[in-house]
Amino acid sequence: MMVRDRPLTIGRALRQIPWLAGVLALYVIVVLVDSTGLRGELFAVTLPSGGVWTFFIGDLVVLLGLIALFAEILKATRTSRVSVADHALSMLTFVVCLLLFLLWSGAATSIFFLIMWLTVIDVIAGFTVSLAGARRDIGLAAGDQM
């Protein structure tokens, strides 16, 4: 018996927007508002060793990117008719990052480079997880016929 997907609604379509696109947008907004904004200190903590750990806005953006990457990998485990669109939007996010990195001086930072690599990992992991799940489903279906 085939389980039918729910109808595609605006809310379901918006959930397909990659979380890393939000991180990309945050980066662009911070840099457009203040080109030195990524170096802004959020807080500093003196550690028991006497060293001072300083957390910058750029560090926060990368941390949010890592959290978004985790969410994207979880999204890749779902199999539905909109998962192809999810992968396509992740690829589009990577292409936008690559173009910004190459063509916009505001993206010529190590922080942006790391964000771009998060999008690369998202694309590769998304396709890998989806293919592994599809192969498992096909293998189970083939095993059921024996």
C-alpha atoms as one frame of an Amber mdcrd trajectory, in Angstrom:
protein
   0.000   0.000   0.000   1.454   3.339  -1.024   1.305   6.170   1.459   0.407
   9.436  -0.236   2.149  12.647   0.670   0.082  15.438   2.111  -0.801  18.214
  -0.317   1.918  20.774  -0.876   1.090  23.958   1.031   2.906  27.271   1.376
   4.115  26.246   4.837   5.509  22.933   3.604   7.174  24.693   0.679   8.794
  27.287   2.965  10.213  24.490   5.134  12.275  23.429   2.135  14.320  26.636
   2.236  17.769  25.625   3.456  18.618  26.790   6.957  22.083  27.626   5.668
  20.474  30.199   3.366  19.400  31.981   6.548  22.967  31.890   7.845  24.146
  33.255   4.493  21.569  36.052   4.714  22.665  36.841   8.291  26.282  37.114
   7.170  25.383  39.428   4.285  23.238  41.652   6.526  25.960  41.944   9.181
  28.599  42.853   6.589  26.342  45.311   4.757  25.407  47.072   7.998  29.002
  47.265   9.244  31.937  45.807   7.335  33.815  45.269  10.607  30.747  43.844
  12.353  32.010  40.267  12.265  34.934  41.272  14.481  32.612  42.719  17.093
  33.104  41.127  20.476  30.028  39.502  21.991  31.673  38.499  25.261  34.976
  37.541  26.853  35.461  34.952  29.567  38.544  34.506  31.710  39.263  30.809
  32.008  40.769  29.091  35.079  44.072  28.900  33.179  44.157  32.687  33.084
  43.602  32.781  29.338  40.808  34.915  27.948  38.344  33.359  25.515  36.725
  35.981  23.328  33.592  35.191  21.324  33.017  37.362  18.252  29.954  37.904
  16.059  31.689  35.988  13.267  32.101  33.029  15.627  28.381  33.155  16.344
  27.585  33.094  12.618  29.769  29.994  12.142  28.182  28.337  15.199  24.710
  29.021  13.785  25.935  27.563  10.489  26.986  24.343  12.213  23.598  24.066
  13.902  21.896  24.728  10.557  24.028  22.047   8.895  22.901  19.548  11.513
  19.266  20.463  10.830  19.839  20.125   7.069  21.306  16.645   7.489  18.281
  15.662   9.562  16.012  17.037   6.814  17.885  14.904   4.265  16.776  11.727
   6.034  13.162  12.336   5.025  11.926  10.855   1.805   9.145  12.748   0.109
   8.415  14.340  -3.208   9.737  17.678  -1.987  13.128  16.292  -0.954  14.373
  16.796  -4.521  13.454  20.474  -4.248  15.245  20.614  -0.899  18.431  19.267
  -2.499  18.111  21.685  -5.411  17.739  24.650  -3.054  20.769  23.477  -1.066
  22.751  23.346  -4.302  21.512  26.834  -5.200  22.641  28.095  -1.787  26.109
  26.685  -2.452  26.251  28.307  -5.908  25.242  31.679  -4.421  27.950  31.289
  -1.754  30.564  30.418  -4.354  29.628  33.401  -6.522  29.662  35.768  -3.549
  33.021  34.418  -2.424  34.526  34.954  -5.865  32.852  38.232  -6.813  32.083
  40.218  -3.631  34.883  41.672  -1.509  32.678  41.479   1.598  32.762  37.686
   1.311  36.549  37.468   1.159  36.866  36.300   4.762  37.665  33.030   6.455
  34.258  33.105   8.124  32.505  33.230   4.760  34.813  30.528   3.428  33.728
  28.275   6.311  30.056  29.066   5.620  30.619  28.150   1.986  32.136  24.822
   3.033  29.134  24.188   5.274  26.943  24.518   2.164  29.221  22.106   0.250
  28.934  19.565   3.065  25.157  20.096   3.085  24.914  19.302  -0.636  27.151
  16.230  -0.436  25.591  14.911   2.776  22.065  15.517   1.505  22.604  13.519
  -1.655  24.570  10.811   0.165  21.963  10.332   2.884  19.128  10.317   0.339
  20.888   7.811  -1.909  21.744   5.562   1.018  18.113   5.638   2.135  16.855
   4.946  -1.377  19.310   2.061  -1.784  18.142   0.604   1.522  14.490   0.935
   0.467  15.200  -0.703  -2.889  17.171  -3.458  -1.156  14.307  -4.121   1.245
  11.803  -4.159  -1.593  13.964  -6.603  -3.571  14.388  -8.785  -0.474  10.619
  -8.911   0.080  10.102 -10.576  -3.297  12.406 -13.501  -2.569
